[in-house]
Short mmCIF file of C-alpha atoms in Angstrom, two decimals:
data_model
loop_
_atom_site.label_atom_id
_atom_site.label_comp_id
_atom_site.label_asym_id
_atom_site.label_seq_id
_atom_site.Cartn_x
_atom_site.Cartn_y
_atom_site.Cartn_z
CA UNK A 297 -12.35 -6.30 -18.51
CA UNK A 298 -10.66 -7.24 -15.25
CA UNK A 299 -6.96 -6.30 -15.05
CA UNK A 300 -4.53 -9.17 -14.39
CA UNK A 301 -1.85 -9.17 -11.71
CA UNK A 302 0.81 -9.68 -14.40
CA UNK A 303 -0.43 -6.66 -16.35
CA UNK A 304 -0.55 -4.58 -13.21
CA UNK A 305 3.00 -5.56 -12.24
CA UNK A 306 4.25 -4.72 -15.72
CA UNK A 307 2.69 -1.28 -15.40
CA UNK A 308 4.10 -0.91 -11.90
CA UNK A 309 7.60 -1.75 -13.09
CA UNK A 310 7.36 1.04 -15.65
CA UNK A 311 6.42 3.52 -12.93
CA UNK A 312 9.16 2.29 -10.63
CA UNK A 313 11.83 2.47 -13.34
CA UNK A 314 10.72 6.03 -14.08
CA UNK A 315 11.04 6.88 -10.40
CA UNK A 316 14.52 5.39 -10.26
CA UNK A 317 15.70 7.36 -13.29
CA UNK A 318 14.30 10.56 -11.77
CA UNK A 319 16.25 9.93 -8.58
CA UNK A 320 13.24 9.68 -6.32
CA UNK A 321 13.67 6.02 -5.44
CA UNK A 322 17.02 4.77 -4.24
CA UNK A 323 18.42 1.29 -4.75
CA UNK A 324 17.74 -1.06 -1.86
CA UNK A 325 19.67 -4.05 -0.64
CA UNK A 326 18.97 -7.34 -2.40
CA UNK A 327 16.53 -9.60 -0.69
CA UNK A 328 13.83 -7.14 0.21
CA UNK A 329 10.28 -8.15 -0.45
CA UNK A 330 7.25 -6.27 -1.70
CA UNK A 331 3.67 -6.32 -0.54
CA UNK A 332 0.98 -5.49 -3.08
CA UNK A 333 -2.19 -4.39 -1.31
CA UNK A 334 -5.63 -3.61 -2.73
CA UNK A 335 -8.22 -1.92 -0.53
CA UNK A 336 -11.87 -1.89 -1.48
CA UNK A 337 -14.01 0.87 0.01
CA UNK A 338 -17.77 0.93 0.47
CA UNK A 339 -19.74 3.01 -2.03
CA UNK A 340 -18.99 6.70 -1.57
CA UNK A 341 -16.07 6.17 0.86
CA UNK A 342 -13.06 6.07 -1.49
CA UNK A 343 -12.36 9.78 -1.01
CA UNK A 344 -12.21 9.30 2.76
CA UNK A 345 -9.80 6.39 2.31
CA UNK A 346 -7.51 8.52 0.11
CA UNK A 347 -7.65 11.32 2.69
CA UNK A 348 -6.59 9.00 5.50
CA UNK A 349 -3.66 7.68 3.48
CA UNK A 350 -2.66 11.16 2.29
CA UNK A 351 -2.78 12.77 5.72
CA UNK A 352 -1.70 9.98 8.06
CA UNK A 353 -1.11 6.42 6.90
CA UNK A 354 2.02 6.83 4.75
CA UNK A 355 3.84 8.66 7.54
CA UNK A 356 2.82 6.06 10.14
CA UNK A 357 3.90 3.21 7.81
CA UNK A 358 7.36 4.79 7.53
CA UNK A 359 7.51 5.21 11.32
CA UNK A 360 7.21 1.43 11.60
CA UNK A 361 9.80 0.50 8.98
CA UNK A 362 7.59 0.06 5.93
CA UNK A 363 8.79 1.68 2.70
CA UNK A 364 6.10 3.36 0.61
CA UNK A 365 6.85 2.53 -3.04
CA UNK A 366 3.78 3.62 -5.01
CA UNK A 367 0.08 4.35 -4.54
CA UNK A 368 -2.28 4.04 -7.49
CA UNK A 369 -5.90 4.44 -8.44
CA UNK A 370 -7.40 2.07 -11.02
CA UNK A 371 -8.50 3.83 -14.20
CA UNK A 372 -11.35 1.56 -15.23
CA UNK A 373 -14.70 0.96 -13.57
CA UNK A 374 -15.75 -0.70 -11.43
CA UNK A 375 -12.37 -0.76 -9.62
CA UNK A 376 -11.89 2.98 -10.17
CA UNK A 377 -15.00 3.61 -8.11
CA UNK A 378 -13.85 1.95 -4.91
CA UNK A 379 -10.25 0.67 -4.93
CA UNK A 380 -6.84 1.88 -3.81
CA UNK A 381 -3.81 -0.18 -4.86
CA UNK A 382 -0.38 0.27 -3.36
CA UNK A 383 3.01 -1.33 -2.98
CA UNK A 384 5.15 -1.45 0.16
CA UNK A 385 8.70 -2.74 0.53
CA UNK A 386 9.93 -4.65 3.59
CA UNK A 387 13.35 -6.00 4.54
CA UNK A 388 11.85 -9.50 4.92
CA UNK A 389 8.60 -11.35 5.64
CA UNK A 390 9.49 -11.31 9.34
CA UNK A 391 10.13 -7.55 9.18
CA UNK A 392 6.75 -7.10 7.48
CA UNK A 393 5.03 -9.08 10.23
CA UNK A 394 6.76 -7.00 12.92
CA UNK A 395 6.01 -3.71 11.16
CA UNK A 396 2.32 -4.54 10.75
CA UNK A 397 2.05 -5.55 14.42
CA UNK A 398 3.70 -2.31 15.54
CA UNK A 399 1.53 -0.28 13.17
CA UNK A 400 -1.71 -1.87 14.37
CA UNK A 401 -0.75 -1.24 18.00
CA UNK A 402 0.38 2.35 17.45
CA UNK A 403 -1.77 4.72 19.57
CA UNK A 404 -1.67 7.40 16.86
CA UNK A 405 -2.89 4.90 14.25
CA UNK A 406 -5.67 3.69 16.53
CA UNK A 407 -6.85 7.29 16.97
CA UNK A 408 -6.62 8.05 13.23
CA UNK A 409 -8.47 4.82 12.33
CA UNK A 410 -11.22 5.53 14.83
CA UNK A 411 -11.66 9.16 13.81
CA UNK A 412 -11.70 8.33 10.09
CA UNK A 413 -14.56 5.89 10.58
CA UNK A 414 -16.98 7.99 12.65
CA UNK A 415 -19.39 7.89 9.69
CA UNK A 416 -18.89 4.18 9.02
CA UNK A 417 -16.18 1.83 7.79
CA UNK A 418 -14.05 3.05 4.89
CA UNK A 419 -12.59 -0.36 3.99
CA UNK A 420 -14.63 -3.46 3.26
CA UNK A 421 -11.92 -5.73 1.82
CA UNK A 422 -8.13 -5.98 1.90
CA UNK A 423 -6.14 -8.16 -0.48
CA UNK A 424 -2.43 -8.62 0.22
CA UNK A 425 0.15 -10.45 -1.90
CA UNK A 426 3.83 -10.76 -0.96
CA UNK A 427 6.23 -10.66 -3.90
CA UNK A 428 9.94 -10.85 -4.61
CA UNK A 429 11.71 -9.23 -7.53
CA UNK A 430 12.89 -11.49 -10.32
CA UNK A 431 16.60 -11.64 -11.12
CA UNK A 432 15.97 -9.46 -14.22
CA UNK A 433 13.78 -6.85 -12.53
CA UNK A 434 15.04 -3.25 -12.80
CA UNK A 435 13.63 -2.60 -9.33
CA UNK A 436 14.75 -4.92 -6.54
#
């Protein structure tokens, strides 16, 4: 069974509300946007993708103004075998565009990306969806 975006967002909201009540996620100004990203890795490369995010990517995202909200691994096959799903927050679509451009041109990122792919690509597909919180969303 393929998970739906609506089901995923419902699950995500539960995680985010839990994070807010635990004090690990602060309220943000109204009007920010979210970017839901799904990365698909080649067979056998998901561990390398997680390592790159764990050791480098999150920190470099923050350096360029992107807010890391949540990183998740699908539970059911086949997605559990090769996908990473995460949510970023941006001040606006324009801020997202600027942050991604700065990130992609960052010398540290270029070095990390190159070094992490010495044994071949670790991402074969990227899906990105920009979202805004509804007026009734606990997380905005």
